[in-house]
Short mmCIF file of C-alpha atoms and ligand atoms in Angstrom, two decimals:
data_model
loop_
_atom_site.label_atom_id
_atom_site.label_comp_id
_atom_site.label_asym_id
_atom_site.label_seq_id
_atom_site.Cartn_x
_atom_site.Cartn_y
_atom_site.Cartn_z
CA MET A 158 57.38 -12.77 30.74
CA LEU A 159 53.98 -11.48 29.77
CA SER A 160 51.00 -11.22 31.99
CA SER A 161 48.00 -13.56 31.70
CA SER A 162 45.86 -10.75 30.26
CA THR A 163 48.44 -10.28 27.49
CA HIS A 164 48.21 -14.01 26.91
CA SER A 165 44.49 -14.08 26.55
CA THR A 166 44.46 -10.95 24.45
CA THR A 167 47.01 -12.54 22.05
CA VAL A 168 44.97 -15.73 21.89
CA GLU A 169 41.86 -13.73 21.00
CA ALA A 170 43.67 -11.66 18.40
CA PHE A 171 45.18 -14.78 16.86
CA LYS A 172 41.83 -16.50 16.63
CA GLY A 173 40.29 -13.33 15.13
CA LEU A 174 42.93 -13.26 12.44
CA ILE A 175 42.47 -16.93 11.61
CA LYS A 176 38.67 -16.31 11.39
CA LYS A 177 39.24 -13.38 9.04
CA ILE A 178 41.39 -15.60 6.76
CA LYS A 179 38.62 -18.26 6.82
CA HIS A 180 36.06 -15.64 5.82
CA TYR A 181 38.11 -14.60 2.85
CA ASN A 182 38.62 -18.22 1.91
CA GLU A 183 34.88 -18.91 2.12
CA ALA A 184 34.23 -16.01 -0.26
CA VAL A 185 36.76 -17.30 -2.71
CA SER A 186 35.35 -20.86 -2.55
CA LEU A 187 31.86 -19.49 -3.25
CA MET A 188 33.08 -17.58 -6.27
CA PHE A 189 34.88 -20.67 -7.47
CA TRP A 190 31.69 -22.70 -7.12
CA ASP A 191 29.85 -20.08 -9.07
CA LEU A 192 32.43 -20.09 -11.87
CA ARG A 193 32.11 -23.80 -12.22
CA THR A 194 28.29 -24.02 -12.05
CA GLY A 195 27.10 -21.61 -14.68
CA ALA A 196 28.48 -18.10 -14.02
CA PRO A 197 27.88 -15.95 -17.16
CA LYS A 198 30.72 -16.25 -19.62
CA LYS A 199 31.21 -12.49 -20.00
CA GLY A 200 31.78 -12.15 -16.25
CA VAL A 201 34.53 -14.76 -15.95
CA GLU A 202 37.50 -12.51 -16.61
CA GLN A 203 36.49 -9.93 -14.00
CA ARG A 204 35.62 -12.67 -11.48
CA THR A 205 38.95 -14.26 -11.91
CA GLU A 206 40.56 -10.99 -11.07
CA VAL A 207 38.43 -10.65 -7.98
CA ILE A 208 39.48 -14.07 -6.86
CA GLY A 209 43.14 -13.13 -7.44
CA THR A 210 42.77 -9.99 -5.27
CA LEU A 211 41.09 -11.86 -2.41
CA SER A 212 43.60 -14.72 -2.53
CA GLY A 213 46.33 -12.14 -2.40
CA GLU A 214 44.75 -10.69 0.76
CA THR A 215 44.64 -14.11 2.44
CA PHE A 216 48.30 -14.70 1.57
CA ALA A 217 49.23 -11.34 3.01
CA LEU A 218 47.27 -12.11 6.27
CA THR A 219 48.76 -15.56 6.51
CA THR A 220 52.33 -14.30 6.28
CA SER A 221 51.68 -10.94 8.06
CA LYS A 222 53.73 -9.35 10.80
CA GLU A 223 50.88 -9.81 13.29
CA MET A 224 50.69 -13.50 12.43
CA LYS A 225 54.39 -13.88 13.04
CA GLU A 226 54.11 -12.09 16.40
CA TYR A 227 51.16 -14.20 17.51
CA LEU A 228 52.88 -17.42 16.40
CA ASP A 229 56.16 -16.51 18.01
CA LEU A 230 54.51 -15.73 21.29
CA LEU A 231 52.01 -18.54 21.37
CA SER A 232 54.53 -21.25 20.31
CA SER A 233 56.94 -20.33 23.10
CA PRO A 234 56.79 -23.05 25.80
CA ASP A 235 55.37 -20.78 28.56
CA HIS A 236 52.40 -19.83 26.44
CA TYR A 237 51.88 -22.97 24.49
CA THR A 238 51.35 -25.17 27.52
CA GLN A 239 48.55 -22.87 28.69
CA LEU A 240 46.53 -23.34 25.50
CA ASP A 241 43.57 -25.67 25.11
CA GLU A 242 43.80 -28.55 22.65
CA ILE A 243 42.00 -26.79 19.78
CA THR A 244 44.12 -23.65 20.07
CA LYS A 245 47.34 -25.68 20.25
CA LYS A 246 46.35 -27.36 16.94
CA MET A 247 45.35 -24.06 15.41
CA VAL A 248 48.82 -22.59 16.23
CA LYS A 249 50.58 -25.65 14.84
CA GLU A 250 48.55 -25.52 11.64
CA ALA A 251 49.00 -21.76 11.15
CA LYS A 252 52.73 -22.13 11.82
CA LYS A 253 53.06 -24.81 9.29
CA GLU A 254 51.42 -22.71 6.68
CA TYR A 255 53.38 -19.60 7.62
CA ASP A 256 56.68 -21.50 7.36
CA LEU A 257 55.73 -22.97 4.01
CA PHE A 258 55.02 -19.54 2.56
CA ILE A 259 57.81 -17.63 4.22
CA LYS A 260 60.66 -19.95 3.43
CA ILE A 261 60.26 -19.65 -0.34
CA PRO A 262 61.67 -16.38 -1.66
CA PRO A 263 58.64 -14.35 -3.04
CA GLU A 264 60.39 -13.63 -6.40
CA ARG A 265 61.04 -17.37 -6.99
CA HIS A 266 57.44 -18.14 -6.05
CA LYS A 267 56.17 -15.58 -8.52
CA GLU A 268 58.36 -16.97 -11.33
CA TYR A 269 57.04 -20.42 -10.48
CA VAL A 270 53.37 -19.27 -10.63
CA ILE A 271 53.99 -17.72 -14.07
CA LEU A 272 55.80 -20.88 -15.22
CA THR A 273 53.06 -23.23 -14.12
CA SER A 274 50.31 -21.22 -15.71
CA LYS A 275 52.25 -21.30 -19.02
CA SER A 276 53.09 -24.93 -18.53
CA GLU A 277 49.42 -25.86 -18.06
CA SER A 278 48.48 -24.36 -21.40
CA VAL A 279 51.50 -26.00 -23.16
CA TRP A 280 50.49 -29.30 -21.62
CA GLU A 281 47.01 -28.86 -23.12
CA GLU A 282 48.50 -28.33 -26.55
CA ALA A 283 51.00 -31.12 -26.19
CA LYS A 284 48.21 -33.50 -25.11
CA ALA A 285 46.01 -32.43 -28.04
CA LYS A 286 48.85 -33.07 -30.46
CA SER A 287 50.18 -36.06 -28.49
CA ASP A 288 53.63 -34.56 -28.56
CA PHE A 289 55.63 -34.90 -25.35
CA SER A 290 58.65 -32.94 -26.77
CA LEU A 291 56.50 -29.70 -26.56
CA PHE A 292 55.85 -30.22 -22.89
CA GLN A 293 59.29 -31.57 -21.93
CA PRO A 294 61.26 -28.32 -21.42
CA TYR A 295 58.42 -26.88 -19.28
CA LEU A 296 58.14 -30.04 -17.13
CA GLU A 297 61.91 -29.95 -16.70
CA LYS A 298 61.67 -26.49 -15.22
CA VAL A 299 58.69 -27.43 -13.02
CA VAL A 300 60.63 -30.40 -11.60
CA ASP A 301 63.70 -28.14 -11.04
CA PHE A 302 61.52 -25.71 -9.10
CA GLN A 303 60.20 -28.59 -6.95
CA LYS A 304 63.72 -29.53 -6.10
CA GLU A 305 64.67 -25.93 -5.34
CA PHE A 306 61.58 -25.55 -3.06
CA ILE A 307 62.49 -28.74 -1.23
CA GLY A 308 65.87 -27.20 -0.64
CA TYR A 309 64.23 -24.15 1.04
CA LEU A 310 61.80 -26.26 3.06
CA GLY A 311 64.18 -28.95 4.06
CA TYR A 312 63.46 -32.67 4.34
CA GLU A 313 63.97 -35.78 6.38
CA GLY A 314 64.79 -39.10 4.76
CA HIS A 315 63.78 -38.86 1.10
CA PRO A 316 63.36 -35.33 -0.50
CA TYR A 317 59.96 -36.41 -1.84
CA ASN A 318 58.71 -36.62 1.74
CA THR A 319 58.41 -32.86 1.83
CA LEU A 320 56.02 -32.90 -1.06
CA LEU A 321 53.99 -35.79 0.34
CA ASP A 322 53.63 -33.91 3.65
CA GLN A 323 51.77 -31.11 1.91
CA TYR A 324 48.92 -33.37 1.04
CA GLU A 325 49.20 -36.21 3.58
CA PRO A 326 50.93 -34.98 6.73
CA GLY A 327 53.30 -37.53 8.13
CA VAL A 328 53.29 -40.05 5.26
CA THR A 329 56.76 -41.01 4.00
CA VAL A 330 58.38 -42.72 1.04
CA GLU A 331 59.42 -45.53 3.38
CA GLN A 332 55.80 -46.20 4.29
CA LEU A 333 54.43 -45.81 0.75
CA ASP A 334 57.08 -48.14 -0.75
CA GLN A 335 55.91 -50.81 1.67
CA LEU A 336 52.20 -50.18 1.01
CA PHE A 337 52.56 -50.13 -2.78
CA ALA A 338 54.66 -53.33 -2.62
CA GLY A 339 51.77 -55.00 -0.78
CA LEU A 340 49.34 -53.87 -3.41
CA ARG A 341 51.63 -54.81 -6.32
CA GLU A 342 52.09 -58.33 -5.05
CA LYS A 343 48.38 -59.14 -4.86
CA ILE A 344 46.74 -56.87 -7.46
CA VAL A 345 48.99 -57.33 -10.50
CA PRO A 346 48.31 -61.14 -10.65
CA LEU A 347 44.66 -60.68 -9.74
CA VAL A 348 44.20 -58.26 -12.68
CA ARG A 349 45.70 -60.91 -14.97
CA GLU A 350 43.27 -63.49 -13.71
CA VAL A 351 40.28 -61.15 -14.06
CA THR A 352 41.30 -60.18 -17.57
CA SER A 353 41.55 -63.78 -18.67
CA SER A 354 38.35 -64.94 -17.02
CA PRO A 355 35.73 -66.00 -19.60
CA HIS A 356 33.07 -64.78 -17.22
CA LYS A 357 32.27 -61.19 -18.19
CA PRO A 358 29.55 -58.73 -17.14
CA ASP A 359 26.97 -57.61 -19.70
CA ILE A 360 27.56 -53.86 -19.69
CA ARG A 361 24.93 -53.14 -22.28
CA ILE A 362 22.60 -52.95 -19.28
CA VAL A 363 24.20 -49.71 -18.15
CA THR A 364 25.24 -48.30 -21.50
CA GLN A 365 21.94 -47.44 -23.13
CA LYS A 366 20.32 -44.06 -23.51
CA PHE A 367 19.27 -42.77 -20.09
CA ASP A 368 17.46 -39.48 -19.65
CA PRO A 369 19.84 -37.19 -17.67
CA GLN A 370 17.04 -35.43 -15.85
CA LYS A 371 15.80 -38.78 -14.51
CA GLN A 372 19.39 -39.73 -13.57
CA LYS A 373 19.68 -36.50 -11.60
CA ALA A 374 16.40 -37.10 -9.76
CA PHE A 375 17.53 -40.58 -8.81
CA SER A 376 21.02 -39.29 -7.70
CA LYS A 377 19.28 -36.81 -5.49
CA ILE A 378 17.23 -39.51 -3.81
CA ILE A 379 20.34 -41.63 -3.21
CA LEU A 380 22.23 -38.61 -1.75
CA GLU A 381 19.38 -38.07 0.71
CA ARG A 382 19.31 -41.69 1.64
CA ILE A 383 22.97 -41.91 2.52
CA GLY A 384 22.53 -38.95 4.79
CA TYR A 385 23.46 -35.88 2.76
CA ASP A 386 21.64 -32.91 4.26
CA PHE A 387 20.02 -30.83 1.56
CA GLU A 388 19.34 -28.10 4.12
CA ALA A 389 23.11 -27.79 4.41
CA GLY A 390 23.90 -28.10 0.76
CA ARG A 391 22.68 -28.38 -2.84
CA LEU A 392 23.22 -30.37 -6.01
CA ASP A 393 24.17 -28.63 -9.25
CA ASP A 394 25.40 -29.55 -12.73
CA THR A 395 28.99 -29.10 -13.84
CA VAL A 396 31.54 -30.39 -16.27
CA HIS A 397 34.10 -31.83 -13.81
CA PRO A 398 32.20 -32.91 -10.66
CA PHE A 399 33.46 -31.71 -7.31
CA CYS A 400 32.27 -31.04 -3.75
CA ILE A 401 33.02 -27.77 -1.97
CA GLY A 402 32.64 -27.20 1.70
CA LEU A 403 32.13 -23.54 2.60
CA ASN A 404 31.35 -24.41 6.18
CA PRO A 405 29.58 -27.43 7.69
CA GLY A 406 26.25 -25.69 7.10
CA ASP A 407 26.87 -25.17 3.39
CA VAL A 408 28.52 -28.09 1.59
CA ARG A 409 27.76 -28.21 -2.13
CA VAL A 410 27.86 -31.13 -4.47
CA THR A 411 28.11 -30.94 -8.25
CA ASN A 412 27.71 -33.67 -10.78
CA ARG A 413 27.33 -34.51 -14.49
CA TYR A 414 25.21 -37.15 -16.25
CA ASN A 415 26.33 -39.23 -19.21
CA HIS A 416 23.36 -39.79 -21.67
CA ASN A 417 24.86 -43.09 -22.65
CA ASP A 418 26.24 -44.48 -19.43
CA LEU A 419 24.29 -44.78 -16.20
CA ARG A 420 27.35 -45.40 -14.07
CA GLU A 421 28.99 -41.98 -14.36
CA GLY A 422 26.15 -39.91 -12.87
CA ILE A 423 25.10 -42.34 -10.10
CA PHE A 424 28.55 -43.15 -8.82
CA GLY A 425 29.80 -39.57 -9.39
CA ALA A 426 26.99 -38.37 -7.11
CA ILE A 427 27.78 -40.97 -4.41
CA HIS A 428 31.42 -40.17 -4.60
CA GLU A 429 30.99 -36.43 -4.15
CA GLY A 430 28.33 -37.24 -1.56
CA GLY A 431 31.00 -39.09 0.49
CA HIS A 432 33.17 -35.98 0.45
CA ALA A 433 30.15 -33.90 1.45
CA LEU A 434 29.11 -36.14 4.40
CA TYR A 435 32.64 -35.51 5.79
CA GLU A 436 32.38 -31.74 5.50
CA GLN A 437 28.83 -31.56 6.81
CA ASN A 438 29.71 -33.44 9.92
CA ILE A 439 32.81 -31.72 11.13
CA SER A 440 32.31 -30.62 14.68
CA ARG A 441 30.53 -27.21 14.94
CA GLU A 442 33.04 -26.06 17.49
CA LEU A 443 35.76 -25.95 14.75
CA ILE A 444 33.78 -23.47 12.61
CA GLY A 445 35.92 -20.33 12.05
CA THR A 446 39.19 -22.14 12.85
CA ASN A 447 41.78 -23.38 10.46
CA LEU A 448 40.86 -26.96 11.49
CA CYS A 449 37.41 -26.97 9.89
CA ASN A 450 38.53 -29.04 6.84
CA GLY A 451 39.25 -32.66 6.14
CA ALA A 452 42.39 -34.05 7.84
CA SER A 453 44.16 -34.68 4.52
CA MET A 454 43.48 -35.33 0.86
CA GLY A 455 43.76 -39.11 1.52
CA ILE A 456 41.27 -39.10 4.40
CA HIS A 457 38.90 -37.07 2.35
CA GLU A 458 39.23 -39.53 -0.53
CA SER A 459 38.63 -42.42 1.89
CA GLN A 460 35.18 -41.02 2.52
CA SER A 461 34.26 -40.57 -1.11
CA ARG A 462 35.60 -44.00 -2.01
CA PHE A 463 34.03 -45.78 0.89
CA PHE A 464 30.57 -44.46 -0.08
CA GLU A 465 31.10 -44.83 -3.85
CA ASN A 466 32.73 -48.32 -3.92
CA MET A 467 32.16 -50.14 -0.68
CA ILE A 468 28.61 -49.02 -0.22
CA GLY A 469 27.40 -47.90 -3.67
CA ARG A 470 28.96 -50.77 -5.62
CA SER A 471 28.07 -53.49 -3.15
CA ARG A 472 25.53 -56.17 -3.90
CA ALA A 473 23.55 -55.31 -0.77
CA PHE A 474 23.11 -51.71 -1.98
CA TRP A 475 21.52 -52.86 -5.23
CA GLU A 476 19.37 -55.40 -3.47
CA CYS A 477 17.82 -52.35 -1.90
CA TYR A 478 17.77 -49.83 -4.78
CA LEU A 479 17.61 -51.72 -8.09
CA GLN A 480 13.85 -51.92 -7.94
CA ASP A 481 13.63 -48.11 -7.46
CA LEU A 482 16.00 -47.59 -10.37
CA ILE A 483 13.90 -49.87 -12.60
CA GLU A 484 10.86 -47.83 -11.72
CA VAL A 485 12.70 -44.75 -13.01
CA PHE A 486 13.82 -46.52 -16.19
CA PRO A 487 11.18 -49.23 -16.69
CA GLU A 488 11.86 -49.83 -20.38
CA GLU A 489 15.66 -49.65 -20.32
CA LEU A 490 16.07 -51.91 -17.26
CA GLN A 491 13.15 -54.32 -17.67
CA GLY A 492 13.97 -57.72 -16.33
CA VAL A 493 17.47 -56.86 -15.06
CA THR A 494 18.48 -58.85 -12.03
CA VAL A 495 20.50 -57.73 -9.03
CA ASP A 496 23.38 -60.05 -9.99
CA GLN A 497 23.51 -58.74 -13.50
CA PHE A 498 23.37 -55.14 -12.37
CA TYR A 499 25.96 -55.70 -9.58
CA PHE A 500 28.36 -57.30 -12.06
CA ALA A 501 27.82 -54.55 -14.70
CA VAL A 502 28.70 -51.73 -12.23
CA ASN A 503 31.82 -53.60 -11.09
CA GLU A 504 33.34 -54.33 -14.49
CA ALA A 505 37.17 -54.56 -14.07
CA LYS A 506 39.62 -54.43 -16.90
CA ALA A 507 43.13 -53.14 -17.74
CA SER A 508 42.66 -49.66 -19.22
CA LEU A 509 44.96 -46.80 -20.22
CA ILE A 510 43.20 -43.80 -18.63
CA ARG A 511 43.38 -43.27 -14.82
CA THR A 512 40.19 -41.38 -14.45
CA GLU A 513 38.22 -44.11 -16.24
CA ALA A 514 39.86 -46.97 -14.28
CA ASP A 515 37.81 -49.25 -12.02
CA GLU A 516 38.19 -49.94 -8.37
CA LEU A 517 40.48 -53.01 -8.94
CA THR A 518 43.02 -51.45 -11.39
CA TYR A 519 42.95 -47.88 -10.12
CA ASN A 520 45.83 -48.22 -7.67
CA LEU A 521 48.13 -49.58 -10.33
CA HIS A 522 47.75 -46.28 -12.26
CA ILE A 523 48.68 -44.38 -9.05
CA MET A 524 51.61 -46.66 -8.41
CA ILE A 525 53.14 -45.81 -11.76
CA ARG A 526 52.79 -42.06 -11.09
CA TYR A 527 54.23 -42.44 -7.61
CA GLU A 528 57.31 -44.28 -8.79
CA LEU A 529 57.95 -41.73 -11.55
CA GLU A 530 57.52 -38.73 -9.22
CA LYS A 531 59.84 -40.21 -6.67
CA GLY A 532 62.47 -40.85 -9.34
CA LEU A 533 62.14 -37.35 -10.83
CA ILE A 534 62.61 -35.75 -7.38
CA SER A 535 65.59 -37.89 -6.41
CA GLY A 536 67.14 -37.40 -9.88
CA GLU A 537 67.15 -41.07 -10.75
CA ILE A 538 64.71 -40.45 -13.62
CA LYS A 539 65.13 -37.75 -16.28
CA VAL A 540 62.10 -35.96 -17.67
CA ALA A 541 63.13 -36.96 -21.19
CA ASP A 542 62.81 -40.62 -20.25
CA LEU A 543 59.27 -40.38 -18.88
CA PRO A 544 57.27 -41.51 -21.96
CA HIS A 545 59.46 -44.63 -22.32
CA ILE A 546 59.42 -45.54 -18.65
CA TRP A 547 55.69 -44.83 -18.39
CA ASN A 548 54.95 -47.34 -21.22
CA GLU A 549 57.23 -49.94 -19.73
CA LYS A 550 55.45 -49.74 -16.38
CA MET A 551 51.97 -49.91 -18.00
CA ARG A 552 53.05 -53.14 -19.64
CA GLU A 553 54.51 -54.49 -16.42
CA TYR A 554 51.57 -53.69 -14.15
CA LEU A 555 48.52 -53.70 -16.47
CA GLY A 556 49.77 -55.66 -19.52
CA ILE A 557 48.87 -52.95 -21.98
CA THR A 558 50.76 -50.27 -23.89
CA PRO A 559 49.45 -46.74 -24.78
CA ASN A 560 49.30 -46.06 -28.52
CA ASN A 561 50.53 -42.51 -28.00
CA ASP A 562 51.64 -40.05 -25.24
CA ALA A 563 48.17 -38.48 -25.07
CA GLU A 564 46.77 -41.70 -23.59
CA GLY A 565 50.12 -42.27 -21.79
CA VAL A 566 52.32 -39.85 -19.93
CA LEU A 567 50.40 -36.75 -20.99
CA GLN A 568 46.95 -37.79 -19.74
CA ASP A 569 46.90 -35.99 -16.37
CA VAL A 570 47.03 -32.18 -15.73
CA HIS A 571 48.73 -32.52 -12.27
CA TRP A 572 52.40 -32.26 -13.26
CA SER A 573 51.96 -29.26 -15.48
CA GLY A 574 50.65 -27.33 -12.45
CA GLY A 575 53.38 -28.65 -10.14
CA SER A 576 51.18 -30.94 -8.09
CA PHE A 577 53.86 -33.46 -7.21
CA GLY A 578 53.05 -35.57 -4.19
CA TYR A 579 49.30 -35.41 -4.77
CA PHE A 580 48.65 -38.75 -6.58
CA PRO A 581 49.47 -41.12 -3.69
CA SER A 582 46.50 -39.52 -1.81
CA TYR A 583 44.10 -41.37 -4.09
CA SER A 584 45.57 -44.74 -3.21
CA LEU A 585 45.84 -43.79 0.44
CA GLY A 586 42.08 -43.05 0.25
CA ASN A 587 41.37 -46.54 -0.92
CA LEU A 588 43.68 -48.08 1.72
CA TYR A 589 42.17 -46.10 4.56
CA ALA A 590 38.61 -46.87 3.30
CA ALA A 591 39.20 -50.57 3.35
CA GLN A 592 40.75 -50.57 6.86
CA LEU A 593 37.92 -48.41 8.16
CA GLU A 594 35.33 -50.69 6.57
CA HIS A 595 36.99 -53.69 8.25
CA ALA A 596 36.79 -52.00 11.66
CA MET A 597 33.17 -50.91 11.03
CA ARG A 598 32.15 -54.46 10.20
CA LYS A 599 33.52 -55.63 13.55
CA GLU A 600 31.66 -52.93 15.45
CA ILE A 601 28.39 -53.06 13.45
CA PRO A 602 27.83 -56.86 13.26
CA ASN A 603 24.92 -56.83 10.76
CA TYR A 604 26.46 -54.02 8.67
CA GLU A 605 25.36 -55.51 5.32
CA ASP A 606 21.73 -55.78 6.51
CA PHE A 607 21.72 -52.07 7.23
CA ILE A 608 22.80 -51.44 3.62
CA ARG A 609 20.34 -53.96 2.32
CA ASN A 610 17.54 -52.13 4.14
CA GLY A 611 18.77 -48.66 3.06
CA GLN A 612 19.50 -47.68 6.64
CA PHE A 613 22.66 -45.67 6.53
CA ALA A 614 22.32 -43.64 9.75
CA LYS A 615 24.42 -46.11 11.79
CA ILE A 616 27.14 -46.30 9.15
CA LYS A 617 27.28 -42.53 8.66
CA ASP A 618 27.25 -41.94 12.45
CA TRP A 619 30.16 -44.43 12.88
CA MET A 620 32.17 -42.44 10.29
CA THR A 621 31.20 -39.15 11.93
CA GLU A 622 32.33 -40.43 15.38
CA LYS A 623 35.62 -41.88 14.12
CA VAL A 624 36.54 -39.53 11.31
CA HIS A 625 34.29 -36.61 10.31
CA LYS A 626 33.91 -34.74 13.59
CA TYR A 627 37.67 -34.20 14.11
CA GLY A 628 38.28 -32.14 10.97
CA LYS A 629 41.99 -31.32 11.12
CA LEU A 630 42.18 -31.78 14.94
CA LEU A 631 43.87 -35.13 14.50
CA THR A 632 46.45 -36.21 11.93
CA PRO A 633 45.50 -38.83 9.30
CA ASN A 634 47.47 -41.47 11.21
CA GLU A 635 45.93 -40.58 14.56
CA ILE A 636 42.46 -40.85 13.06
CA LEU A 637 43.19 -44.29 11.51
CA VAL A 638 44.85 -45.79 14.53
CA GLN A 639 42.18 -44.53 16.86
CA ALA A 640 39.47 -45.84 14.66
CA THR A 641 40.95 -49.25 13.68
CA GLY A 642 43.56 -49.99 16.38
CA GLU A 643 46.48 -50.29 14.01
CA GLN A 644 48.75 -48.60 11.50
CA LEU A 645 47.87 -48.46 7.85
CA ASN A 646 48.06 -51.99 6.44
CA ALA A 647 47.65 -52.81 2.68
CA ARG A 648 46.20 -56.21 3.55
CA TYR A 649 42.60 -54.80 4.19
CA LEU A 650 42.36 -53.47 0.71
CA THR A 651 43.87 -56.47 -1.05
CA ASP A 652 41.62 -58.85 1.05
CA TYR A 653 38.57 -56.77 0.12
CA LEU A 654 39.42 -56.71 -3.62
CA GLU A 655 40.40 -60.39 -3.68
CA LYS A 656 37.11 -61.46 -2.10
CA LYS A 657 34.95 -59.19 -4.26
CA TYR A 658 36.54 -59.77 -7.70
CA ARG A 659 37.19 -63.51 -7.21
CA GLN A 660 33.50 -64.02 -6.61
CA LEU A 661 32.39 -61.67 -9.46
CA TYR A 662 34.73 -63.12 -12.06
CA GLN A 663 34.43 -66.73 -10.72
CA ILE A 664 38.18 -67.17 -10.36
ZN1 ZN B 97 37.20 -37.49 -4.68
#
């Protein structure tokens, strides 16, 4: 039994170590941001090496002898019960990470890292040539590694649960099967009806030439209006937009602007802005801890999609901002009405590429990937059969067939890098967003009037109170149940989509 002074010394030393790891991570994130927002080309190689060195240091600290000693001591019942809530969660989080790293033999992990970096470049070539057979042997090895890792880490229920847990703690195959069944039942027939409706939006409104500088200026105004704090962030240009939270006082948004399509820049900005609002509003008391991040990938995505789709693509939003946008593009948008614009930015149609899919069809793309990943991990599906099963599922859910593997099974980078279990987070984000929106409507009765008047403080504050401030202090499920009073239910998303798209497409 250790004295109380040993206890508090260990707590302080543990927190100090976590803080040190966070500082390394912040440095790496800043370098990553720099690489993606215009770092000089000739410095890239050296910079990548620096990132490698620093990441190696954080790995060494995370799995160090001191960390093991602190975790062993602080997780023992005598000590654990004396900890405050934040420290308890910090210990749990650090232990989870420690176990994950330590259970996989380092030499196998090293081989895996080498394999995935090769596999990513082979995937690129296979996609360019639209030839799955090039990628197949690499993907087979990546899948075998996933199964081997699950063996080291252990699993409960379905082996895929272990992979899901890395992105969405607590979510299981059992739960996802039920959620996707709920989506499939409503959305597959709804997409058919939308596709065959003679009532179509006029998308020429949003697909003209639009000056990117003006688009950027407008995006900046919108970000400010929804509550993004430019004193705790900045907006830069990039090729693949992202948001990066260094700490709540420095959360950076990046975006790109399509010269020929107004939608990409504006909604890209609002999407990343949603991620940024989350990171900017995590409670200050979590700074320097391992809880100062989003609760999960899915909860993070719920924030970006809530602001992008439920706010940004609502009719009320454009009742407020269309006039401002027309003032920026007076010739291009002359005479455009709110109804025309609202319909044009909510065009829904069956399409082949996930990243270009609309709000209505998006989850069907995720469902296909989920079913394939689950089958690969359980062994029910062979890698060699993927192109064929992919195309079959596209026909079944979306009623269209890819012409080649580049626009089919080879379209996403995720599998080449071993990111299995990640895709469901996107759909979970949509599901969480719809359930949160439903709860918010009940608690803010004239919710739509606030949007219509461009007053987002109440909406943002509600999200901060219910979601943002907790960071990783609560699990995704705890956040959702506390905010909405019930477990995740697909009905909120299907109700929202039915209502919106039946009205838009007059079906
Ligand atoms: Zn996102």
